[in-house]
XYZ file of C-alpha atoms in Angstrom:
715
model
C -49.327 22.743 -2.231
C -52.263 20.438 -1.574
C -53.892 19.944 1.798
C -52.419 16.478 2.236
C -48.904 17.884 1.996
C -49.704 20.668 4.421
C -50.757 18.159 7.032
C -47.307 16.586 7.080
C -45.994 19.534 9.080
C -48.722 19.482 11.698
C -46.852 17.784 14.564
C -46.420 20.063 17.564
C -42.969 20.528 19.139
C -43.589 19.592 22.741
C -41.910 21.352 25.672
C -42.916 18.634 28.122
C -39.440 17.651 29.365
C -37.540 19.753 31.861
C -34.411 19.460 29.779
C -31.357 21.486 30.883
C -33.453 23.594 33.193
C -30.387 25.513 34.454
C -30.005 27.269 31.126
C -27.304 27.694 28.518
C -24.397 27.793 30.975
C -25.196 24.349 32.391
C -23.194 22.374 29.847
C -19.856 24.026 30.474
C -20.394 24.391 34.218
C -21.268 20.735 34.759
C -19.263 18.964 32.092
C -16.041 20.679 31.097
C -14.068 23.704 32.150
C -12.902 24.564 28.634
C -13.751 23.453 25.116
C -11.794 20.534 23.655
C -9.883 20.932 20.404
C -12.137 20.839 17.332
C -11.108 18.317 14.675
C -10.189 19.345 11.150
C -10.657 23.084 11.760
C -8.035 25.287 10.078
C -9.573 28.645 11.024
C -10.916 29.107 14.580
C -14.660 29.639 14.609
C -15.089 28.181 11.140
C -16.437 24.736 10.252
C -14.183 21.841 9.250
C -16.075 21.590 5.950
C -18.333 23.866 3.986
C -21.918 23.918 5.201
C -24.651 23.427 2.632
C -24.496 22.653 -1.068
C -21.545 23.760 -3.199
C -23.844 26.173 -5.002
C -24.792 27.755 -1.673
C -21.130 28.579 -1.045
C -20.351 30.024 -4.475
C -20.299 33.693 -5.389
C -22.450 35.003 -8.197
C -19.375 35.215 -10.451
C -18.413 31.606 -9.696
C -21.933 30.450 -10.542
C -21.876 32.374 -13.801
C -18.466 31.033 -14.830
C -19.496 27.502 -13.937
C -22.143 27.540 -16.644
C -19.380 27.908 -19.246
C -16.860 25.571 -17.622
C -16.141 22.910 -20.289
C -15.417 20.231 -17.686
C -18.673 20.976 -15.862
C -20.593 20.842 -19.149
C -18.920 17.592 -20.218
C -19.494 15.986 -16.820
C -23.165 16.865 -16.846
C -23.514 15.464 -20.352
C -21.761 12.209 -19.392
C -24.093 11.887 -16.400
C -27.055 11.770 -18.778
C -25.652 8.840 -20.774
C -27.170 5.504 -19.899
C -29.860 6.993 -17.653
C -33.588 6.786 -18.188
C -35.758 9.034 -16.017
C -38.887 8.684 -18.105
C -40.674 6.636 -15.447
C -40.000 9.067 -12.596
C -43.030 10.789 -11.095
C -42.292 14.462 -10.461
C -45.473 14.999 -8.450
C -44.554 16.215 -4.934
C -45.330 13.659 -2.254
C -45.746 14.172 1.475
C -42.468 14.597 3.316
C -43.521 11.955 5.807
C -46.899 10.594 6.831
C -47.386 11.218 10.563
C -49.429 8.570 12.328
C -52.404 9.774 14.363
C -51.757 9.821 18.104
C -47.947 9.804 17.883
C -46.548 9.582 21.427
C -44.428 12.293 23.013
C -41.329 10.102 23.240
C -41.181 10.077 19.429
C -41.312 13.878 19.129
C -38.404 16.286 19.001
C -38.062 18.135 22.279
C -35.337 20.734 22.855
C -36.656 23.760 24.738
C -33.115 24.846 25.674
C -30.116 24.958 23.320
C -26.486 25.698 24.133
C -24.405 28.183 22.211
C -21.459 25.880 21.463
C -20.545 22.231 21.860
C -17.697 20.851 23.962
C -15.259 21.351 21.086
C -16.008 25.057 20.954
C -17.967 24.781 17.704
C -21.151 26.822 17.424
C -24.240 24.633 17.542
C -26.180 27.026 15.315
C -24.738 26.108 11.913
C -25.785 29.407 10.369
C -23.391 31.133 12.789
C -20.310 29.282 11.508
C -20.973 29.158 7.790
C -18.405 31.302 5.918
C -21.177 32.597 3.645
C -24.719 33.638 4.538
C -27.053 30.702 4.040
C -30.739 30.883 3.331
C -32.931 30.494 6.396
C -35.828 28.158 5.815
C -34.278 26.448 2.818
C -36.266 23.449 1.643
C -34.573 20.053 1.591
C -36.865 19.073 -1.298
C -37.638 15.724 0.329
C -39.736 13.639 -2.081
C -39.776 16.650 -4.370
C -41.783 18.528 -1.750
C -40.834 22.210 -1.235
C -42.335 22.333 2.271
C -40.091 23.449 5.142
C -40.230 22.054 8.668
C -41.326 24.315 11.526
C -38.784 23.121 14.090
C -37.321 26.258 15.767
C -34.002 24.378 16.092
C -33.900 23.375 12.458
C -30.465 24.932 11.883
C -28.940 23.572 15.092
C -26.610 20.593 15.124
C -28.543 17.518 16.215
C -27.166 14.202 17.383
C -27.908 10.857 19.005
C -27.701 9.952 22.677
C -27.124 6.317 23.603
C -27.629 4.944 27.110
C -25.628 1.728 27.140
C -27.138 0.690 30.497
C -30.577 0.419 28.893
C -29.780 -1.392 25.643
C -30.998 -5.007 25.709
C -29.660 -5.943 22.269
C -33.070 -6.567 20.726
C -32.036 -5.000 17.366
C -35.373 -3.162 17.080
C -33.493 0.013 16.103
C -31.668 -1.922 13.399
C -34.894 -3.407 12.062
C -36.739 -0.078 12.085
C -33.902 1.622 10.219
C -33.637 -1.097 7.591
C -37.403 -1.226 7.143
C -37.681 2.522 6.690
C -34.788 2.673 4.225
C -35.768 -0.545 2.439
C -32.287 -1.999 2.935
C -31.364 -5.466 1.658
C -30.395 -8.117 4.198
C -26.658 -7.538 3.775
C -26.796 -3.807 4.581
C -27.584 -1.995 7.819
C -27.236 1.740 8.427
C -27.543 1.093 12.161
C -25.920 -1.936 13.760
C -25.940 -3.403 17.245
C -22.805 -5.090 18.514
C -21.533 -5.826 21.968
C -18.516 -6.286 24.200
C -18.372 -8.588 27.188
C -16.141 -9.293 30.142
C -15.854 -10.792 33.599
C -16.691 -14.336 34.601
C -19.570 -16.110 36.281
C -21.274 -14.919 38.400
C -20.026 -11.404 37.622
C -20.272 -11.560 33.845
C -21.112 -8.255 32.123
C -22.183 -7.514 28.579
C -22.565 -4.046 27.110
C -24.490 -3.578 23.885
C -23.644 -0.766 21.474
C -26.018 0.633 18.855
C -24.290 2.748 16.248
C -25.124 4.544 13.004
C -23.739 7.657 11.319
C -22.778 10.331 13.842
C -23.094 13.307 11.443
C -19.753 14.608 12.641
C -18.483 18.155 12.921
C -15.484 16.999 10.877
C -17.056 14.512 8.443
C -14.012 12.729 7.054
C -16.306 10.812 4.689
C -17.195 14.101 3.010
C -13.562 15.182 2.842
C -12.465 11.827 1.454
C -15.200 11.201 -1.115
C -13.769 11.969 -4.580
C -17.223 12.317 -6.179
C -18.497 14.865 -3.635
C -21.495 12.672 -2.897
C -21.615 13.985 0.698
C -22.985 17.287 1.968
C -22.977 18.731 5.481
C -26.330 20.497 5.659
C -27.189 23.484 7.787
C -30.502 21.751 8.466
C -30.040 19.626 11.609
C -26.306 19.313 10.826
C -27.115 16.200 8.827
C -24.346 14.713 6.699
C -26.283 13.378 3.729
C -24.936 11.175 0.945
C -26.268 10.836 -2.580
C -25.945 7.190 -3.684
C -26.572 8.188 -7.297
C -23.524 10.467 -7.347
C -21.340 7.802 -5.729
C -19.307 5.612 -8.098
C -18.524 2.965 -5.500
C -14.811 3.427 -4.757
C -15.479 2.757 -1.062
C -12.944 5.303 0.202
C -15.490 6.786 2.612
C -15.805 3.337 4.200
C -12.040 3.429 4.792
C -11.864 6.844 6.439
C -14.980 6.637 8.635
C -14.037 5.362 12.116
C -17.583 4.124 12.815
C -18.341 1.975 9.751
C -21.277 4.245 8.916
C -21.080 4.334 5.095
C -22.139 0.985 3.659
C -20.749 -0.180 0.317
C -23.258 -2.388 -1.456
C -21.205 -4.827 -3.584
C -24.292 -5.742 -5.587
C -25.426 -2.232 -6.516
C -21.874 -0.881 -6.648
C -22.548 2.206 -4.556
C -22.451 3.492 -0.987
C -25.381 4.600 1.135
C -25.804 5.432 4.806
C -27.957 6.836 7.606
C -29.657 10.077 6.564
C -30.688 11.105 10.085
C -34.298 10.500 9.013
C -34.489 14.143 7.977
C -37.959 13.501 6.567
C -39.162 12.612 10.075
C -37.284 15.556 11.588
C -39.038 17.932 9.224
C -42.411 16.883 10.656
C -41.269 17.001 14.279
C -40.447 13.329 14.840
C -37.245 11.702 16.043
C -35.498 9.161 13.773
C -37.118 5.759 13.277
C -34.448 3.934 15.286
C -35.070 6.156 18.312
C -38.840 5.753 18.161
C -38.484 1.964 17.888
C -36.074 1.511 20.807
C -37.739 -0.760 23.394
C -35.380 -0.019 26.256
C -35.313 3.758 25.866
C -31.592 3.489 25.154
C -31.590 5.735 22.084
C -32.528 9.384 22.090
C -32.088 12.291 19.726
C -32.030 16.062 19.855
C -29.848 19.146 19.713
C -26.311 18.126 20.613
C -25.076 18.565 24.205
C -28.604 18.456 25.593
C -29.001 15.827 28.288
C -32.169 13.793 27.634
C -34.843 13.505 30.293
C -33.927 11.100 33.122
C -30.302 10.992 31.995
C -27.243 12.315 33.795
C -24.299 11.781 31.443
C -23.331 13.038 27.998
C -19.980 11.310 27.546
C -18.118 11.343 24.253
C -16.970 7.735 24.491
C -17.665 4.271 25.906
C -15.736 0.978 25.589
C -15.454 0.007 21.931
C -16.035 3.510 20.585
C -13.188 4.920 18.424
C -11.261 8.053 19.322
C -13.766 10.946 19.054
C -10.992 13.460 18.347
C -10.782 12.178 14.750
C -14.167 13.541 13.662
C -15.886 15.142 16.688
C -18.948 12.887 16.271
C -22.362 14.153 17.266
C -23.261 11.335 19.603
C -23.204 11.307 23.408
C -23.314 8.389 25.817
C -24.391 7.354 29.254
C -22.824 4.299 30.853
C -23.005 4.212 34.646
C -22.845 0.503 35.450
C -19.504 -0.832 36.623
C -17.693 -2.851 33.972
C -14.861 -5.384 34.316
C -11.284 -4.268 33.755
C -11.272 -5.953 30.349
C -14.054 -6.092 27.795
C -13.659 -8.445 24.813
C -15.229 -8.477 21.359
C -17.049 -11.567 20.131
C -16.343 -10.932 16.478
C -13.110 -12.064 14.814
C -11.222 -8.810 15.351
C -8.191 -9.416 17.624
C -9.123 -6.515 19.880
C -10.281 -5.966 23.429
C -10.654 -2.957 25.697
C -8.666 -2.377 28.882
C -9.786 -0.057 31.658
C -7.452 2.810 32.528
C -6.960 4.288 35.974
C -9.442 7.085 35.206
C -12.157 4.605 34.235
C -11.849 5.122 30.493
C -11.028 2.229 28.184
C -8.252 1.854 25.622
C -7.961 -0.605 22.757
C -5.408 -3.404 23.145
C -4.514 -6.529 21.186
C -6.461 -9.689 21.948
C -4.380 -12.680 20.866
C -7.488 -14.822 20.461
C -6.014 -16.698 17.500
C -2.899 -17.742 19.422
C 0.652 -17.359 18.131
C 0.771 -20.008 15.434
C 2.728 -18.729 12.434
C 1.177 -19.595 9.042
C 1.483 -18.920 5.316
C -2.135 -18.316 4.186
C -0.982 -17.573 0.657
C -4.484 -17.951 -0.783
C -5.735 -15.183 1.472
C -3.271 -12.721 -0.057
C -5.839 -12.271 -2.814
C -8.535 -9.726 -1.955
C -10.993 -7.253 -3.408
C -8.128 -4.770 -3.487
C -6.045 -6.752 -6.020
C -6.614 -4.055 -8.680
C -5.188 -1.463 -6.291
C -2.138 -3.664 -5.661
C -1.399 -3.643 -9.386
C -2.394 0.007 -9.872
C -0.066 1.334 -7.167
C 2.884 -0.868 -8.178
C 2.555 -0.232 -11.922
C 2.089 3.504 -11.401
C 5.171 3.752 -9.217
C 7.199 1.631 -11.654
C 6.163 3.699 -14.681
C 6.928 6.962 -12.896
C 10.309 5.784 -11.637
C 11.481 4.345 -14.952
C 10.385 7.419 -16.928
C 11.981 9.899 -14.536
C 15.279 7.963 -14.545
C 15.275 7.589 -18.330
C 14.477 11.226 -19.044
C 16.701 12.865 -16.426
C 19.591 10.496 -17.182
C 19.425 11.446 -20.846
C 19.009 15.138 -20.007
C 22.078 15.211 -17.755
C 24.259 13.271 -20.135
C 24.428 9.836 -18.549
C 26.091 7.893 -21.347
C 24.306 4.570 -20.930
C 20.867 6.179 -20.730
C 21.659 8.256 -23.803
C 22.581 5.001 -25.509
C 19.186 3.558 -24.567
C 17.505 6.682 -25.933
C 19.329 6.261 -29.225
C 18.646 2.512 -29.445
C 15.839 0.661 -31.190
C 14.188 -0.173 -27.850
C 13.609 3.451 -26.854
C 10.144 3.742 -28.348
C 9.098 0.243 -27.219
C 10.324 1.133 -23.730
C 8.182 4.274 -23.680
C 5.227 2.280 -24.961
C 5.768 -0.323 -22.211
C 5.778 2.423 -19.558
C 2.595 3.927 -20.995
C 1.047 0.453 -21.129
C 1.959 -0.194 -17.488
C 0.290 3.048 -16.459
C -2.717 2.421 -18.676
C -3.148 -1.066 -17.222
C -3.057 0.355 -13.700
C -5.617 3.015 -14.565
C -7.963 0.530 -16.229
C -7.773 -1.876 -13.282
C -8.357 0.887 -10.737
C -11.342 2.039 -12.781
C -12.783 -1.477 -13.002
C -12.379 -1.689 -9.220
C -15.134 0.904 -8.914
C -18.712 -0.103 -8.327
C -19.704 2.062 -11.323
C -16.670 2.070 -13.647
C -18.418 4.114 -16.360
C -18.720 7.029 -13.918
C -14.942 7.219 -13.308
C -14.831 10.885 -14.374
C -16.642 11.837 -11.172
C -13.418 11.095 -9.321
C -12.262 14.674 -9.972
C -15.328 16.285 -8.340
C -13.790 16.934 -4.926
C -10.342 18.417 -5.544
C -10.983 20.849 -2.708
C -10.923 18.172 -0.011
C -10.280 14.661 -1.279
C -6.732 13.264 -1.538
C -8.164 10.595 -3.842
C -9.354 13.245 -6.299
C -5.929 14.875 -6.235
C -4.181 11.518 -6.643
C -6.422 10.615 -9.572
C -5.814 13.949 -11.278
C -2.048 13.756 -10.761
C -1.787 10.212 -12.098
C -4.118 10.940 -15.026
C -2.080 14.003 -16.001
C 1.152 12.007 -15.661
C -0.275 9.463 -18.078
C -1.295 12.280 -20.430
C 2.203 13.774 -20.280
C 3.862 10.388 -20.765
C 1.581 9.615 -23.697
C 2.285 13.005 -25.280
C 6.032 12.497 -24.810
C 5.789 9.040 -26.410
C 3.675 10.371 -29.261
C 6.125 13.169 -30.005
C 9.064 10.736 -29.926
C 7.188 8.457 -32.317
C 6.398 11.375 -34.637
C 10.053 12.420 -34.715
C 11.112 8.897 -35.589
C 8.532 8.768 -38.346
C 9.684 12.097 -39.789
C 13.290 10.926 -39.732
C 12.322 7.683 -41.448
C 10.409 9.582 -44.128
C 13.181 12.200 -44.385
C 10.545 14.846 -43.891
C 10.224 17.900 -41.664
C 12.228 21.097 -41.361
C 14.741 22.134 -38.713
C 12.177 24.501 -37.204
C 9.657 21.664 -36.924
C 12.162 19.428 -35.158
C 13.089 22.291 -32.849
C 9.426 22.849 -31.980
C 8.952 19.137 -31.417
C 11.935 19.079 -29.054
C 10.470 21.939 -27.048
C 7.108 20.181 -26.893
C 8.792 16.903 -25.940
C 10.697 18.454 -23.041
C 7.588 20.331 -21.939
C 5.589 17.111 -21.926
C 8.328 15.376 -19.914
C 8.484 18.151 -17.323
C 4.697 18.194 -17.095
C 4.591 14.411 -16.647
C 7.282 14.398 -13.946
C 5.713 17.208 -11.912
C 2.217 15.725 -12.171
C 3.499 12.215 -11.476
C 5.345 13.175 -8.290
C 2.354 15.246 -7.172
C 0.033 12.314 -7.826
C 2.373 9.963 -5.954
C 2.418 12.314 -2.959
C -1.388 12.380 -2.843
C -1.458 8.621 -3.312
C 0.565 8.454 -0.097
C -1.707 10.991 1.620
C -4.752 8.917 0.647
C -3.541 6.166 2.981
C -2.700 8.352 5.969
C -6.045 7.545 7.548
C -6.466 7.951 11.345
C -9.276 5.363 11.255
C -6.752 2.820 9.904
C -3.751 3.111 12.238
C -1.783 0.375 10.455
C -1.623 2.657 7.398
C -1.332 5.949 9.270
C 2.478 5.881 9.310
C 5.267 7.446 7.261
C 6.211 3.928 6.142
C 3.577 4.299 3.409
C 5.684 7.073 1.850
C 8.888 5.044 2.127
C 7.128 2.104 0.486
C 5.597 4.078 -2.380
C 8.652 6.198 -3.188
C 11.007 3.289 -2.547
C 9.050 1.182 -5.045
C 9.371 3.991 -7.565
C 13.152 3.516 -7.422
C 13.281 -0.282 -7.103
C 10.525 -1.385 -9.474
C 11.223 1.471 -11.886
C 14.908 0.518 -12.058
C 14.046 -3.124 -12.707
C 11.728 -2.203 -15.592
C 14.386 0.076 -17.085
C 17.126 -2.544 -16.719
C 15.040 -5.451 -18.027
C 14.532 -3.638 -21.328
C 17.625 -1.422 -21.518
C 20.419 -3.829 -20.623
C 19.505 -6.549 -23.182
C 19.112 -3.846 -25.836
C 22.608 -2.528 -25.223
C 24.009 -6.053 -25.189
C 22.428 -6.876 -28.543
C 23.608 -3.597 -30.028
C 27.161 -4.222 -28.875
C 27.051 -1.173 -26.592
C 28.551 -0.971 -23.111
C 25.856 -1.992 -20.662
C 27.995 -1.764 -17.508
C 27.039 1.785 -16.523
C 23.320 1.151 -16.985
C 23.511 -2.046 -14.928
C 25.426 -0.216 -12.224
C 22.991 2.721 -12.084
C 19.826 0.634 -12.103
C 21.212 -1.813 -9.542
C 22.258 1.030 -7.245
C 18.887 2.765 -7.519
C 17.016 -0.514 -7.001
C 19.102 -1.206 -3.889
C 18.432 2.345 -2.671
C 14.682 1.908 -3.158
C 14.690 -1.391 -1.278
C 16.740 0.115 1.570
C 14.282 3.026 1.826
C 11.347 0.619 1.918
C 13.102 -1.672 4.382
C 13.901 1.202 6.735
C 10.254 2.220 6.708
C 9.123 -1.342 7.394
C 11.507 -1.669 10.347
C 10.306 1.611 11.869
C 6.703 0.607 11.223
C 7.129 -2.778 12.941
C 8.804 -1.095 15.904
C 6.022 1.465 16.271
C 3.262 -1.128 15.857
C 4.841 -3.227 18.612
C 4.719 -0.198 20.921
C 1.239 0.916 19.843
C -1.670 -0.859 21.522
C -4.645 -0.355 19.239
C -5.839 -1.491 15.843
C -2.414 -0.941 14.282
C -0.820 -3.302 16.771
C -3.617 -5.815 16.170
C -2.949 -5.726 12.419
C 0.751 -6.299 13.107
C -0.182 -9.256 15.331
C -2.110 -10.781 12.425
C 0.852 -10.061 10.159
C 3.177 -11.967 12.515
C 0.840 -14.930 13.039
C -1.830 -15.542 10.399
C 0.562 -14.395 7.650
C 3.746 -14.825 9.674
C 5.652 -17.070 7.278
C 4.677 -14.961 4.292
C 5.762 -11.845 6.188
C 9.135 -13.367 7.082
C 9.721 -14.543 3.513
C 8.863 -11.087 2.139
C 11.375 -9.503 4.525
C 14.084 -12.011 3.592
C 13.519 -11.484 -0.117
C 13.543 -7.712 0.341
C 16.823 -7.785 2.273
C 18.408 -10.288 -0.110
C 17.353 -8.178 -3.084
C 18.836 -5.006 -1.622
C 22.096 -6.801 -0.797
C 22.345 -8.478 -4.200
C 21.711 -5.279 -6.129
C 24.235 -3.421 -3.961
C 26.863 -6.094 -4.654
C 26.152 -5.882 -8.382
C 26.404 -2.087 -8.332
C 29.630 -1.968 -6.313
C 31.532 -5.155 -7.160
C 30.117 -7.145 -10.067
C 28.817 -4.534 -12.509
C 31.399 -5.289 -15.199
C 31.246 -9.060 -15.083
C 29.009 -11.787 -16.414
C 28.404 -12.846 -12.805
C 26.923 -9.433 -12.050
C 24.576 -9.731 -15.000
C 23.434 -13.178 -13.855
C 22.979 -12.075 -10.236
C 20.938 -9.051 -11.342
C 18.806 -11.204 -13.650
C 18.060 -13.663 -10.833
C 17.453 -10.929 -8.271
C 14.925 -8.951 -10.325
C 12.062 -11.515 -10.206
C 12.767 -12.191 -6.539
C 12.416 -8.496 -5.725
C 9.250 -8.205 -7.809
C 7.769 -11.155 -5.917
C 8.557 -9.453 -2.599
C 7.008 -6.187 -3.801
C 3.758 -7.856 -4.881
C 3.554 -9.894 -1.665
C 4.257 -6.847 0.461
C 1.649 -4.725 -1.290
C -0.941 -7.511 -0.969
C -0.190 -7.726 2.768
C -0.533 -3.953 2.995
C -4.167 -4.138 1.894
C -5.399 -7.279 3.629
C -3.839 -6.669 7.049
C -5.318 -3.290 7.928
C -7.810 -3.328 10.806
C -10.064 -0.258 10.949
C -11.385 1.432 14.069
C -14.868 0.070 13.517
C -17.473 -0.624 16.165
C -17.649 -4.095 17.748
C -19.849 -6.557 15.903
C -21.591 -9.676 17.214
C -21.032 -13.396 16.759
C -22.933 -13.609 13.458
C -23.697 -10.006 12.498
C -20.894 -7.664 11.369
C -18.326 -10.392 11.974
C -15.702 -10.733 9.225
C -14.825 -14.215 10.457
C -18.404 -15.441 10.103
C -18.729 -13.777 6.690
C -15.689 -15.694 5.427
C -17.076 -18.925 6.893
C -20.485 -18.293 5.298
C -18.865 -17.872 1.889
C -16.715 -20.976 2.342
C -19.573 -23.315 3.310
C -22.331 -21.846 1.124
C -24.415 -20.112 3.793
C -23.902 -16.863 1.897
C -26.045 -18.244 -0.915
C -29.085 -17.754 1.332
C -30.098 -14.048 1.251
C -31.524 -14.174 4.775
C -28.037 -14.782 6.186
C -27.089 -11.229 5.222
C -23.733 -12.096 3.633
C -23.027 -11.387 -0.029
C -21.486 -14.457 -1.737
C -18.898 -12.366 -3.553
C -17.265 -9.331 -2.029
C -17.456 -7.268 -5.212
C -19.753 -8.134 -8.082
C -19.234 -5.031 -10.221
């Protein structure tokens, strides 16, 4: 290591501040009487996620077996395709160049450290790791093997924000973006504000927020590519943009809008805690740049010098019990009873009797009921089609196979008809179309295989695996059926061969059904996100499984009934079964929607705000969807019970099917565009969805300095 690199670790760790002079017991004595419940912890005393790299948590046997794992080998080979590292300079560079005469306020300063945080989690991350981790492990910053000399290097660090001091100058934002070389449309740290009162007692409170490097990092648990790591060094949750394939799921699950999806580059990046600065004894760039001394940084639960509070929340901050974020607040000035947001989110914050604030609906857009049909289209259109087509393919295949297996005459007739193979091909094509569209929805579609990297934590990884294996099973089943037909046509093959093919066919069907239902369950679990209360409801399950019955029955009937009619077979039983199952699916979905609407009307936060938008901005579309859903369920029930043997029943079913499909597509589109996340308040221009839409409409987004990308998703 050359002398220049050695000098990067020369900053002294000052003990100038009399921080927590009463010792380790001061936090619990002065702040809480007992620890709060830790989030995401299954085993007391253990972390919510593994600490350190995956390799650090593997046994020697696991590491040895991994070298011969065919999936691991194939994945590593695929990662090399299309990459060119020939221009990379492997020469180690300084971790961070320390300026001469750096002031004390920019230096890390934690002479006293507590044993555990307010949630009962050990602050020393080496104490809670399930496996022994290496002390003094290098972070290999800039390819440099040097290790920082901070005595608290393995303690959980976090930010402290004094809202009373923030003047909204955005210096922290600018320093962060400058250090990380961010484009104008991305910001790892953002400053928003809430305001309330009236002249002359008007109050405004600014909020500066970045990643909180949580004890329970839901971004890490959600990411299917395993691009996130919770490090034992400083407790930093670091993300590798090059591993990310741009699905954006981490941006859904994070309550603080910390991960930033770049629609131009097709990948996510976020605050990295400025670990390069920490390694040389300096606080993060945003803290050093703060003009009002509002931001501070150090070992969590330490009260900064000249501060008296270490609260876990302030107005506008999401529920800290979701992730146990490593940020603390001070806010001593009296605020009005209601604080409003200036961005387009229909939210405001109401003061409770104990002085805390809760989120309530702000009906700033009035109560005018509109259609807004054009706005039903969104970046998530591929997911609308993927979820609907997947559920339809699963439902139709399960009904077709089980009906034939249990001797349902009409379904056996379909199996023996000329449309059987085309029907299977249609189901496989539906599923293939959904998979292709969901893949093209990614920022880096060619890296889709990374979606299976995080089966340990991510519901998206489990959903993807289940659906992919269902498609494999369905394709195998279809291939075997096609092979049997070909052998029959050629009058070839022995009885033993046909017997073996039957066994393989039934095995493929059972495999497909089990994997499909498992994938559908994890598809549902993927949307049970606490940071998106509108989705965090059992109605998602009733919608997904209900659609499996309704849409699946329609697909089966649309192909099966005409085939039986043309063949002169009795279609009545098939029409009755599919109509009954379609009605059942619509009733299940309708029951979930009614319960959801009732609960959202009672709830007061972001879920209720999304329901307010649903009833106003999209009110007429919402009402029409509900009418079509109810009419479809009633019509199919009448066909199943009263009209199944008549021409009238056939006509009613034929007219009802497209109506129901229209309601399903409209409902799924509403599902995606309505959700309001628990993000931090924005400002009038910055981090304001309303302004972003306006900028795209009028052409302001074409100017890079505005900080709005013209198209939401360019990959």
